[in-house]
PDB file of C-alpha atoms and ligand atoms in Angstrom:
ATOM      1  CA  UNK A   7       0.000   0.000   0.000  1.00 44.00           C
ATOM      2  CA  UNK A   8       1.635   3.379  -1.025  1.00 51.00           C
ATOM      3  CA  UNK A   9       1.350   6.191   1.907  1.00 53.00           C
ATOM      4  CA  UNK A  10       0.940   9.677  -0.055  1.00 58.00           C
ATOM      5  CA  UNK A  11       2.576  12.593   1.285  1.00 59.00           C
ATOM      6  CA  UNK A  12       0.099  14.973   3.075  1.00 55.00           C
ATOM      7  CA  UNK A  13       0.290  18.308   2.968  1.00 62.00           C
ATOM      8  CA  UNK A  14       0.625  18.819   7.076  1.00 87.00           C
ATOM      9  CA  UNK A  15      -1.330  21.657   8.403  1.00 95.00           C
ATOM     10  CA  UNK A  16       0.836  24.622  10.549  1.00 98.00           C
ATOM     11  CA  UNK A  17       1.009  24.054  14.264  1.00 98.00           C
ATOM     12  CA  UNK A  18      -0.540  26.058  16.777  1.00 98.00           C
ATOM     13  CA  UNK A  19       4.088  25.837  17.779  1.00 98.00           C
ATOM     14  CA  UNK A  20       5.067  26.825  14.533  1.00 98.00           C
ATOM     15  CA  UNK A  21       2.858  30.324  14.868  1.00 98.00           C
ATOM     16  CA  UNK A  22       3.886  30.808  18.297  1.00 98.00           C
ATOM     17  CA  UNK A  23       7.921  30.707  16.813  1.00 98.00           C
ATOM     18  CA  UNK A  24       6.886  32.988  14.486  1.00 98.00           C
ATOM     19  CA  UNK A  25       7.603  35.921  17.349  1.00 98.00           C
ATOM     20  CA  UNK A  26       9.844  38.708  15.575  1.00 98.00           C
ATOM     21  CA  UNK A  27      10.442  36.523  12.537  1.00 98.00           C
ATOM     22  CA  UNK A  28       7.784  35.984   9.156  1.00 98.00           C
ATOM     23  CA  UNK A  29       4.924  37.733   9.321  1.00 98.00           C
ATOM     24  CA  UNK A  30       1.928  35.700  10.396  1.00 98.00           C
ATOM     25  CA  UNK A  31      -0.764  35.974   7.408  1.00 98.00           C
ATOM     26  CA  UNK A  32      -4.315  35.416   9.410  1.00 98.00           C
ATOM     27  CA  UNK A  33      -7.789  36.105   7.226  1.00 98.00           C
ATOM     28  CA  UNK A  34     -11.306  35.245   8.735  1.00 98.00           C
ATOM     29  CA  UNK A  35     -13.310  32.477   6.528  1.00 98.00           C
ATOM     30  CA  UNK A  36     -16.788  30.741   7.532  1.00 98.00           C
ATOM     31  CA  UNK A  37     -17.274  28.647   4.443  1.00 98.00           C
ATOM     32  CA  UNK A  38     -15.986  25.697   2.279  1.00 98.00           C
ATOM     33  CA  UNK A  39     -15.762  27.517  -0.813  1.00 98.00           C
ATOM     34  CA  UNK A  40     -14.067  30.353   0.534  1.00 98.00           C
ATOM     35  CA  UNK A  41     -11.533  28.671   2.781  1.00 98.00           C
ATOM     36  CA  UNK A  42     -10.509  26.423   0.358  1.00 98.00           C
ATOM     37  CA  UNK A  43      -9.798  29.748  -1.933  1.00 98.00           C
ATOM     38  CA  UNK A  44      -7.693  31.042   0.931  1.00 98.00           C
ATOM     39  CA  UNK A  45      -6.293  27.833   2.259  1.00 98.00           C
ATOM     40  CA  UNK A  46      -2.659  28.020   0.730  1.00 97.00           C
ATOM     41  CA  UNK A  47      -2.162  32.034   0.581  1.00 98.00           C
ATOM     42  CA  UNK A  48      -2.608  32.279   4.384  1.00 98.00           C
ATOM     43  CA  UNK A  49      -1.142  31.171   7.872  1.00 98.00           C
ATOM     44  CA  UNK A  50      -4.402  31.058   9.878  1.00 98.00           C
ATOM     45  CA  UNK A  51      -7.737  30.914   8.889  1.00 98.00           C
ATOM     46  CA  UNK A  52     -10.301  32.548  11.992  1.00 98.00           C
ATOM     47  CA  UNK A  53     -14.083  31.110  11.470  1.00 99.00           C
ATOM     48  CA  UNK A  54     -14.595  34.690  13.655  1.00 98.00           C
ATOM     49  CA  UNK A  55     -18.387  35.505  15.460  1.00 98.00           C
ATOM     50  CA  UNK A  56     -18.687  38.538  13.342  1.00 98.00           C
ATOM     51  CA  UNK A  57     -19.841  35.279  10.409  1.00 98.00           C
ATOM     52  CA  UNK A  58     -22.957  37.005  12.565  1.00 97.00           C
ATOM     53  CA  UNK A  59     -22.784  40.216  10.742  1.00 95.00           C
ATOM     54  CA  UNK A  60     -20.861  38.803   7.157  1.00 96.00           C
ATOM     55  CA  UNK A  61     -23.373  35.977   6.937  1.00 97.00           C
ATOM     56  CA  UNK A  62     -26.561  36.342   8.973  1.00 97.00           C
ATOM     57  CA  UNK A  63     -27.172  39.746   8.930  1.00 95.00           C
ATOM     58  CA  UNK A  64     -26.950  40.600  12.426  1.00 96.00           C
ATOM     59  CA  UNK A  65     -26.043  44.180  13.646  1.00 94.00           C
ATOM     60  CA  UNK A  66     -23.119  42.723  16.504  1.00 96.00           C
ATOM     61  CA  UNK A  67     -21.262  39.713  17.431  1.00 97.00           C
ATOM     62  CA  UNK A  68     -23.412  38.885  20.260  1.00 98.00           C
ATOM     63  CA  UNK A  69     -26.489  36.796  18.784  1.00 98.00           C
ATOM     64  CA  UNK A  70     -23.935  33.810  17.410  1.00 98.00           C
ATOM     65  CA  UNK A  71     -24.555  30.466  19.230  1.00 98.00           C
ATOM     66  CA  UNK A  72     -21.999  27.754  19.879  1.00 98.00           C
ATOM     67  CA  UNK A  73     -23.896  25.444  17.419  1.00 98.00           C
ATOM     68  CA  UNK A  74     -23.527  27.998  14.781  1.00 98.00           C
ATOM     69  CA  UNK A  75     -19.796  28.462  15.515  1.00 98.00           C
ATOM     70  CA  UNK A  76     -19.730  24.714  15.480  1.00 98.00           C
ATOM     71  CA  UNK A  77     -21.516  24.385  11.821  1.00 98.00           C
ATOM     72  CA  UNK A  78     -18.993  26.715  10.451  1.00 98.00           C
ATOM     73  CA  UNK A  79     -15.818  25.845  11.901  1.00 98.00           C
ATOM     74  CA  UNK A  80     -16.500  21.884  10.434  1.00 98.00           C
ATOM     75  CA  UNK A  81     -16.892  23.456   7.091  1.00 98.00           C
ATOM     76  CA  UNK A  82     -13.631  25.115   7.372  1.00 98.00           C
ATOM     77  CA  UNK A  83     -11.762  22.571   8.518  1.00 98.00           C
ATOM     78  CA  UNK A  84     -12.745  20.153   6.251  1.00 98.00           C
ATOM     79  CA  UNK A  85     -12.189  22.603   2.817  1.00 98.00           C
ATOM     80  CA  UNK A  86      -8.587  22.820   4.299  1.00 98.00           C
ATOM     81  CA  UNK A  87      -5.243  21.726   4.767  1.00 98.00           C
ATOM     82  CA  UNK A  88      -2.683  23.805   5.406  1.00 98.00           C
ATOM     83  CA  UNK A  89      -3.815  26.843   7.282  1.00 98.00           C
ATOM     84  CA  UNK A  90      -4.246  26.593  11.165  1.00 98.00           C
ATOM     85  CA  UNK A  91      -7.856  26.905  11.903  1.00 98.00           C
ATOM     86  CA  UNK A  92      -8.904  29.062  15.092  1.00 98.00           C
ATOM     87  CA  UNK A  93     -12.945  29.098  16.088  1.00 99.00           C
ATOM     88  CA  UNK A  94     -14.361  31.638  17.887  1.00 98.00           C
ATOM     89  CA  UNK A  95     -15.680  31.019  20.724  1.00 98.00           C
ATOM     90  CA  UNK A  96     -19.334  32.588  21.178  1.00 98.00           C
ATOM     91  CA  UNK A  97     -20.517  35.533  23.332  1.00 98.00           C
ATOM     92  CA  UNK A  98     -21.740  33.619  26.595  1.00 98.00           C
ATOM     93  CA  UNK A  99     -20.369  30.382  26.009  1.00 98.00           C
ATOM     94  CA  UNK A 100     -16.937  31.122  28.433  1.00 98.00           C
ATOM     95  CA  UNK A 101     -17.313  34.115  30.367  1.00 98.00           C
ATOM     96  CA  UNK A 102     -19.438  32.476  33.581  1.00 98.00           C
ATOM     97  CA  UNK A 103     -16.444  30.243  34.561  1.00 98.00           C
ATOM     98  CA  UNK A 104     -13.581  28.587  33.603  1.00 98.00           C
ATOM     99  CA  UNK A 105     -15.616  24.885  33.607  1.00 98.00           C
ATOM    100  CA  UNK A 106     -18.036  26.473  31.149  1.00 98.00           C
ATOM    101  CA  UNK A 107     -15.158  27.690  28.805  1.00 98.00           C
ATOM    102  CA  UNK A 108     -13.677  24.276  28.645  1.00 98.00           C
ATOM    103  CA  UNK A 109     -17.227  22.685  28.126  1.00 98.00           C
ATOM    104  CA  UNK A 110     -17.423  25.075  25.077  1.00 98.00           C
ATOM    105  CA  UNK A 111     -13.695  24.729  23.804  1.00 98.00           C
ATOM    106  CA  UNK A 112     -13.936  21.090  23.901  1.00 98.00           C
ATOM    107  CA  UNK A 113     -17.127  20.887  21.893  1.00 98.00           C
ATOM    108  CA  UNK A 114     -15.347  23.235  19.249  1.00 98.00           C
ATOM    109  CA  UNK A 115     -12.488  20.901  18.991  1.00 98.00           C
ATOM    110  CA  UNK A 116     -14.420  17.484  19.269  1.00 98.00           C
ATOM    111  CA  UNK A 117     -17.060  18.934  16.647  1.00 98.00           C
ATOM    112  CA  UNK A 118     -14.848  20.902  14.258  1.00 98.00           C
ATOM    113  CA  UNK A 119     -11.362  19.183  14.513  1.00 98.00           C
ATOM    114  CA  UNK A 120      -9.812  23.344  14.831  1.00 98.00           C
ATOM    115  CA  UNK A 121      -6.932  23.174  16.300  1.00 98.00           C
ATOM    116  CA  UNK A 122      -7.311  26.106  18.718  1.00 98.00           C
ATOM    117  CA  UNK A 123     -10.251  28.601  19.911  1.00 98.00           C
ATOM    118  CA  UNK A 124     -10.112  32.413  20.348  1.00 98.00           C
ATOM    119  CA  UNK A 125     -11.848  34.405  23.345  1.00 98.00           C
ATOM    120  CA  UNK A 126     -11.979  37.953  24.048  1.00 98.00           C
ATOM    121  CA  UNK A 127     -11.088  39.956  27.019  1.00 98.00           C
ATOM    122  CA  UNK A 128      -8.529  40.808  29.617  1.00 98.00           C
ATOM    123  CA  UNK A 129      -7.074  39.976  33.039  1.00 98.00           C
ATOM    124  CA  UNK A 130     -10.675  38.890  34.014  1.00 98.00           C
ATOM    125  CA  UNK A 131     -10.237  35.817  31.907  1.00 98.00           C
ATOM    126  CA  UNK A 132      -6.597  35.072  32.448  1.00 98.00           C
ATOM    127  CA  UNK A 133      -7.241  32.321  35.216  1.00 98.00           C
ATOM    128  CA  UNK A 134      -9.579  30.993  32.109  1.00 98.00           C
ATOM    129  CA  UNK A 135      -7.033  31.155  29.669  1.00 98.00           C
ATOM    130  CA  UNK A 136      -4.728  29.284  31.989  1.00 98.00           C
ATOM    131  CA  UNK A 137      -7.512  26.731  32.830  1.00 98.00           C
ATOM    132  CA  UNK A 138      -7.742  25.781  29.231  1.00 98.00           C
ATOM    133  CA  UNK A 139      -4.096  25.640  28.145  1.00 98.00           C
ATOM    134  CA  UNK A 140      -3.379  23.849  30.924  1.00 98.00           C
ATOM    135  CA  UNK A 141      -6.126  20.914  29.391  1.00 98.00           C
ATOM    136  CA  UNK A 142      -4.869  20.699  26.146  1.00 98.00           C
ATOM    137  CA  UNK A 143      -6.520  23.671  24.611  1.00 98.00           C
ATOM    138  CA  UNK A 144      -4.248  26.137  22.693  1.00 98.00           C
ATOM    139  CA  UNK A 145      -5.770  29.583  23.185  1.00 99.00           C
ATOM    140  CA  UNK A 146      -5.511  32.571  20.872  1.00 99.00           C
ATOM    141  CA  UNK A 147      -6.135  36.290  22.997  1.00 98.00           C
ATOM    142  CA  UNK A 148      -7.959  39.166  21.948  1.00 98.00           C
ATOM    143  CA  UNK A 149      -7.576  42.871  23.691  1.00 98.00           C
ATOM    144  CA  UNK A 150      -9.005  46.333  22.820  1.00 98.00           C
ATOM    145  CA  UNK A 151     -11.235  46.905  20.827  1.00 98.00           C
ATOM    146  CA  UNK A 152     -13.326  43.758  21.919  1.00 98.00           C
ATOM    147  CA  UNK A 153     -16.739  43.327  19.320  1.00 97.00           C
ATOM    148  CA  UNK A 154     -18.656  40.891  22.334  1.00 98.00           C
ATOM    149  CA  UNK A 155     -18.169  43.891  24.747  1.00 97.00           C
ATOM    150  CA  UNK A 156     -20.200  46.489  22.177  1.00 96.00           C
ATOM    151  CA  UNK A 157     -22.728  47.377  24.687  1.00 96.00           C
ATOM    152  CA  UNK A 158     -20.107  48.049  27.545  1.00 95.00           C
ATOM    153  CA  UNK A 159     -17.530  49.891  25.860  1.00 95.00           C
ATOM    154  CA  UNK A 160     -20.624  52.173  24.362  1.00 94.00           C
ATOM    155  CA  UNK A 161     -19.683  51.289  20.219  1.00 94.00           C
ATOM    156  CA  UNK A 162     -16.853  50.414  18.102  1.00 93.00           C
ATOM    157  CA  UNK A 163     -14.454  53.392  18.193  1.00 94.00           C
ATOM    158  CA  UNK A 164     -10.836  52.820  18.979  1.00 96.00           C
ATOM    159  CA  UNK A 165      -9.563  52.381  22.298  1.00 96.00           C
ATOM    160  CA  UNK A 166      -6.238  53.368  24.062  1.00 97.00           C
ATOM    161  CA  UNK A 167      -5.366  57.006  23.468  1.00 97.00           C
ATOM    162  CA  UNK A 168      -5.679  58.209  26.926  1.00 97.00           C
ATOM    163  CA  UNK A 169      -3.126  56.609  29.332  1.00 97.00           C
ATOM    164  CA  UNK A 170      -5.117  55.208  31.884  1.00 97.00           C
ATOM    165  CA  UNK A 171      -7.297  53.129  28.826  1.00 97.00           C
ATOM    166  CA  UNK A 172      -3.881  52.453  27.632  1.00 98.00           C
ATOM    167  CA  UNK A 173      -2.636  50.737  30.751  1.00 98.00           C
ATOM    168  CA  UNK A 174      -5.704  48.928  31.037  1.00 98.00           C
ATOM    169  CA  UNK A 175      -4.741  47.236  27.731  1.00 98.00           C
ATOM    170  CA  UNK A 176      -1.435  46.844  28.281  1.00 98.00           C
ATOM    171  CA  UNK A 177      -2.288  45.348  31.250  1.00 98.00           C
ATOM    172  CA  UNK A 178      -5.082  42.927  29.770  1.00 98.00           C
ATOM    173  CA  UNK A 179      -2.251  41.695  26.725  1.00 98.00           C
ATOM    174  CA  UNK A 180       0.000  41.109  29.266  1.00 98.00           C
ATOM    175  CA  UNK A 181      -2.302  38.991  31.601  1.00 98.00           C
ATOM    176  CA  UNK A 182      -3.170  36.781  28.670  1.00 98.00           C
ATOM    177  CA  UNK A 183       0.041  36.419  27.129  1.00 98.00           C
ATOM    178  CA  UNK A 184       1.363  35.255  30.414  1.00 98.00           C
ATOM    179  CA  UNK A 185      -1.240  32.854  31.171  1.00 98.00           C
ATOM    180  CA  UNK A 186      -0.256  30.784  28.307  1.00 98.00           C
ATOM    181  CA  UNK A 187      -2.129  32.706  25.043  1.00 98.00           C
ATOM    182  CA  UNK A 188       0.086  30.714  21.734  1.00 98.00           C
ATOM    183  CA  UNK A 189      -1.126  34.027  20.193  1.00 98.00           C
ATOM    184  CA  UNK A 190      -2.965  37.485  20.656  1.00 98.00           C
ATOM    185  CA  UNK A 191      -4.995  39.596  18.675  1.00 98.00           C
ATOM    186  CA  UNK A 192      -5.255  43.112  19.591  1.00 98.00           C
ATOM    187  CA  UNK A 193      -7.678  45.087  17.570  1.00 98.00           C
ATOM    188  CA  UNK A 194      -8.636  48.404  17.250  1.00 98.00           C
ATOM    189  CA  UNK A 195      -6.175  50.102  19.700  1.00 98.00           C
ATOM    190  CA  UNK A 196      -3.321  53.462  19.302  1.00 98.00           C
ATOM    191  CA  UNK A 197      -1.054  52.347  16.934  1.00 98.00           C
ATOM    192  CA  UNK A 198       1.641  53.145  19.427  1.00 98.00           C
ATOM    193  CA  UNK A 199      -0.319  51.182  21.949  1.00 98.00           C
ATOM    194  CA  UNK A 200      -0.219  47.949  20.053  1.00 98.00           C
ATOM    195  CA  UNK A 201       3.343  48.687  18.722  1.00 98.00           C
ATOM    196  CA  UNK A 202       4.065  48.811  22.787  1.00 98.00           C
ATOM    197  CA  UNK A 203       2.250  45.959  23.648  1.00 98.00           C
ATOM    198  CA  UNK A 204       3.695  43.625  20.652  1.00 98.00           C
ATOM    199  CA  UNK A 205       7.091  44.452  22.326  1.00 98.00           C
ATOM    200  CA  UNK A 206       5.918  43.537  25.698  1.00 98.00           C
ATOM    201  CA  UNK A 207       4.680  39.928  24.636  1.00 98.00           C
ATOM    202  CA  UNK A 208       6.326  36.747  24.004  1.00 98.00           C
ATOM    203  CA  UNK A 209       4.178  35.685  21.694  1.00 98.00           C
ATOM    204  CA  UNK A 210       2.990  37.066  18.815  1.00 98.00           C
ATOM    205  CA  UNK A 211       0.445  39.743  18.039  1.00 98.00           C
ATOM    206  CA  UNK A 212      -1.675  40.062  15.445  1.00 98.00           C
ATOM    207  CA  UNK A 213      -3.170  43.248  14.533  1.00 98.00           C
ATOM    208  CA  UNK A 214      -6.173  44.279  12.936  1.00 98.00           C
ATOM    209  CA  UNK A 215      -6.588  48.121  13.186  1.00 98.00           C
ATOM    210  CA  UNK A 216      -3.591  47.690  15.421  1.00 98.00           C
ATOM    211  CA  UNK A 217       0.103  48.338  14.190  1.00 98.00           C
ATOM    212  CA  UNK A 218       2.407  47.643  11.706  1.00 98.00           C
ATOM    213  CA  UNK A 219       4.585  46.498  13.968  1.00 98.00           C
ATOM    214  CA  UNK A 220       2.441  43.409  15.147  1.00 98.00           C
ATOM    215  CA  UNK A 221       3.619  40.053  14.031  1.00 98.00           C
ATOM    216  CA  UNK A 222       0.723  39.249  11.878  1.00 98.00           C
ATOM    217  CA  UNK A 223      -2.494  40.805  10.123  1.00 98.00           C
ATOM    218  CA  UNK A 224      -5.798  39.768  10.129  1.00 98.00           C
ATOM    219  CA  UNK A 225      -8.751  41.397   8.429  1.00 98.00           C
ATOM    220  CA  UNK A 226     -12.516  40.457   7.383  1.00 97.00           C
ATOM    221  CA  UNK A 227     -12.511  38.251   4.095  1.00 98.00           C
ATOM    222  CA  UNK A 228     -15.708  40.351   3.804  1.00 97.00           C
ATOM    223  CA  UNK A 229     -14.287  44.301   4.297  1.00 96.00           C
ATOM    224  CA  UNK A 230     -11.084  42.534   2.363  1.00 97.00           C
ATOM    225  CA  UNK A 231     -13.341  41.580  -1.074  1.00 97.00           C
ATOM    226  CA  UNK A 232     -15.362  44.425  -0.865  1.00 96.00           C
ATOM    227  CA  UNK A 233     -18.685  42.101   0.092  1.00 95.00           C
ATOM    228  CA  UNK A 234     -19.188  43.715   3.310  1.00 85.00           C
ATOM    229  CA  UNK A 235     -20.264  47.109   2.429  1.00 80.00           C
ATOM    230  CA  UNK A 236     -22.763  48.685   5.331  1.00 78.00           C
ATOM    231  CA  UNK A 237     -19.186  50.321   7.445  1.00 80.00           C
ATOM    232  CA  UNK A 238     -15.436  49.926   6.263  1.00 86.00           C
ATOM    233  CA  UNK A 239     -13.651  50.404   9.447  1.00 90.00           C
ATOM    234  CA  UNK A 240     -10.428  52.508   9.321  1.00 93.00           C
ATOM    235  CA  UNK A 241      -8.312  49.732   9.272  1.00 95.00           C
ATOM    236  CA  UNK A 242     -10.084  47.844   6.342  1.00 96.00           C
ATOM    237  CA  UNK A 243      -7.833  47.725   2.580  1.00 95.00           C
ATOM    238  CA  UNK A 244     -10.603  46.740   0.303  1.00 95.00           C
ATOM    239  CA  UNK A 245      -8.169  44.895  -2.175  1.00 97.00           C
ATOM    240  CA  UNK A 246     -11.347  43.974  -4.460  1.00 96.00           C
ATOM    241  CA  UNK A 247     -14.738  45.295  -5.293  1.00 95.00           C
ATOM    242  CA  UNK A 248     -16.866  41.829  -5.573  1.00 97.00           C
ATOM    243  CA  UNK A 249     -19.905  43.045  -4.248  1.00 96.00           C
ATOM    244  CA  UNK A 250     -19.877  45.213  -7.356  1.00 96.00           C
ATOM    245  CA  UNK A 251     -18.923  42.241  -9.633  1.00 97.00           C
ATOM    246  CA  UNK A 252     -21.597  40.038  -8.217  1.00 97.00           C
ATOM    247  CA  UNK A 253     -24.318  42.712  -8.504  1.00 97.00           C
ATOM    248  CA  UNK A 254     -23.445  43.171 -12.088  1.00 98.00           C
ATOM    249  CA  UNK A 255     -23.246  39.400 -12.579  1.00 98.00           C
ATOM    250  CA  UNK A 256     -26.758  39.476 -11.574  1.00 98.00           C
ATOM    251  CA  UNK A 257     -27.989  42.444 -13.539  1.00 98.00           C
ATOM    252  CA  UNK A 258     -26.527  40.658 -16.222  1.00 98.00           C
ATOM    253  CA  UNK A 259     -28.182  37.421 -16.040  1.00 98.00           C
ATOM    254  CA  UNK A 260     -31.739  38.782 -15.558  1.00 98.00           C
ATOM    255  CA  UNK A 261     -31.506  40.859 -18.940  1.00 98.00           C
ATOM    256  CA  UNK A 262     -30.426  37.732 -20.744  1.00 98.00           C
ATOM    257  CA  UNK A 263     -33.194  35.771 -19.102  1.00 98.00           C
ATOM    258  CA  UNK A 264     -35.903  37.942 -19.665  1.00 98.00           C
ATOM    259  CA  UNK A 265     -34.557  38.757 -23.466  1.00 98.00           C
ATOM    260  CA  UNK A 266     -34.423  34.862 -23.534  1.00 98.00           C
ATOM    261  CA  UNK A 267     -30.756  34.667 -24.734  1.00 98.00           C
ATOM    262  CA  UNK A 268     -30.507  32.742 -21.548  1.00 98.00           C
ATOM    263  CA  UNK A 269     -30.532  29.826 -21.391  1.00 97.00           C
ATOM    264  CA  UNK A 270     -28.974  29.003 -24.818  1.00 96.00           C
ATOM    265  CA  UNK A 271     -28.944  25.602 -26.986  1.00 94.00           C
ATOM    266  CA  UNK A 272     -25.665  24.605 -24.951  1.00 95.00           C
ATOM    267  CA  UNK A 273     -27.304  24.469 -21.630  1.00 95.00           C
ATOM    268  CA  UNK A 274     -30.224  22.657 -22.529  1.00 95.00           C
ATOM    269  CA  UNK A 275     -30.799  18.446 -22.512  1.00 94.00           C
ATOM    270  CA  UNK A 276     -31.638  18.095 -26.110  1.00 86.00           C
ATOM    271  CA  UNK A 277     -30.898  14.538 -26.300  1.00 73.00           C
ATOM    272  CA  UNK A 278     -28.597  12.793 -28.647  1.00 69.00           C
ATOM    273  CA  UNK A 279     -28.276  14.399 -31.920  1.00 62.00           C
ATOM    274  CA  UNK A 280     -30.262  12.653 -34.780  1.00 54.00           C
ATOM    275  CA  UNK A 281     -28.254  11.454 -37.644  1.00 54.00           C
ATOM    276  CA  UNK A 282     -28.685  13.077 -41.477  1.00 56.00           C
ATOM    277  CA  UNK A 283     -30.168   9.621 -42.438  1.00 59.00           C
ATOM    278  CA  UNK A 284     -32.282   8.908 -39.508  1.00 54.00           C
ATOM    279  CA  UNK A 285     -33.953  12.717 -39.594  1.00 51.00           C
ATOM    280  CA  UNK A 286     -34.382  11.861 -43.418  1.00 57.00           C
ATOM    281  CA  UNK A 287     -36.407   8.938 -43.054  1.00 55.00           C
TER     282      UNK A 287
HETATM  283  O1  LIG B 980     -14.675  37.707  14.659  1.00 80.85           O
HETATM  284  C1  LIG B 980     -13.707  38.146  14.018  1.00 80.85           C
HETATM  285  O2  LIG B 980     -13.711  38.194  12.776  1.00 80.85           O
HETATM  286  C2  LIG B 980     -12.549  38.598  14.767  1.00 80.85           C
HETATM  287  C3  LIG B 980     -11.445  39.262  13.999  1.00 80.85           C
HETATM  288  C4  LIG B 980     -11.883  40.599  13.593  1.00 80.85           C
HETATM  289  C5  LIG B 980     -10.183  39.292  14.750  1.00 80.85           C
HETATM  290  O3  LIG B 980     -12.498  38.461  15.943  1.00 80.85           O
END
């Protein structure tokens, strides 16, 4: 029996030694098609709760359930194989205690076969992040501008450029990092904040609306293709207008269908073609 070579998937390790060196390339995907598009340009794919906003039309992050997290994250997984795949996990599905973060992590592993989850928040949930790394669960941070915490932090606008806000952070990165975070994401923050706070860290920090300097990038595969089109944060490149291509796709296919040029002789069943002597007879 001949054993073909398998592509091998990176290791939650192999971004954590990424500190100072390669960038780490992260992008957020939620679906087969589209993480199997991504798979081999990228590091690390995040199946990310704002799939709340990109695909079920939901004004925040907070209305995702774990199931839905779930459903998503096995659809990633399985489109891909080389990108590390990090799941979400849900608004209310960690915060209570550490027992009910592990409940949830382990579902998302068991259920999705990701390698590692994310969770949001700072040196409230340290003793949580250490609770799951210490069981087996590789844990990815996320500081400042936290989406789950909309309501509290009173909207989306950056965070960090008054001192005592910037402590807070630096404080938060710091608590995670050190309780065993392979990786942290700090999001809209000061540049100089997250420029600080990626010095700070052992391990490596991804931005998104964060700092050059960070070891990595993430953005929305949404705000990135130009499909997500109701705010463009700051930090968002749009690097392709789809949502304009896919509007004029369909503009374009309704004209041909109600012209009737659509559909032609080559996409109909017209069965097998008769030969000159049989149509003769
Ligand atoms: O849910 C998400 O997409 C995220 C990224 C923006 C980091 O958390």
């Amino acid at each position: 029996m001949s054993v073909q070579a398998r592509p091998k998937r990176l290791s939650v390790t192999q971004i954590q030694s990424r500190k100072g060196g390669d960038k780490i390339v992260c992008l957020t995907a939620y679906t087969a098609p589209v993480a199997r598009l991504l798979d081999a340009e990228v590091d690390l794919l995040l199946v990310g709760d704002s799939l709340a906003m990109t695909v079920y039309g939901f004004d925040s992050t907070l209305p995702v359930t774990l199931d839905m997290m779930i459903a998503h994250g096995a659809a990633v997984v399985r489109a891909t194989q080389h990108a590390l795949i990090t799941v979400d996990l849900p608004f209310g599905s960690y915060q209570a205690s550490p027992e009910q973060a592990f409940r949830a992590a382990a579902r998302v592993m068991a259920e999705t076969g990701c390698a590692a989850v994310k969770l949001e928040g700072g040196e409230e949930m340290a003793e949580t992040v250490a609770f799951l790394v210490r069981r087996g669960v590789p844990v990815m941070g996320h500081v400042g501008l936290t989406p789950q915490a909309v309501n509290a932090l009173g909207g989306y606008r950056s965070r960090g450029h008054r001192a005592t806000e910037r402590d807070e952070i630096l404080r938060d990165g710091v608590a995670i990092a050190d309780a065993g975070a392979f990786s942290l994401v700090i999001e809209g923050t000061a540049e100089r904040l997250a420029h600080e706070l990626t010095d700070r860290v052992a391990v490596p920090t991804i931005g998104i609306g964060g700092s050059p300097h960070c070891d990595g990038q993430i953005l929305v595969i949404d705000d990135l293709l130009g499909l997500f089109t109701e705010f463009t944060p700051k930090f968002v490149r749009r690097y392709r207008e789809l949502g304009e291509e896919i509007r004029a796709a369909a503009r374009d296919y309704a004209e041909d269908v109600r012209r009737g040029r659509f559909p032609a002789e080559e996409h109909t069943y017209t069965g097998p073609r008769q030969s000159k002597k049989a149509a003769a007879e």
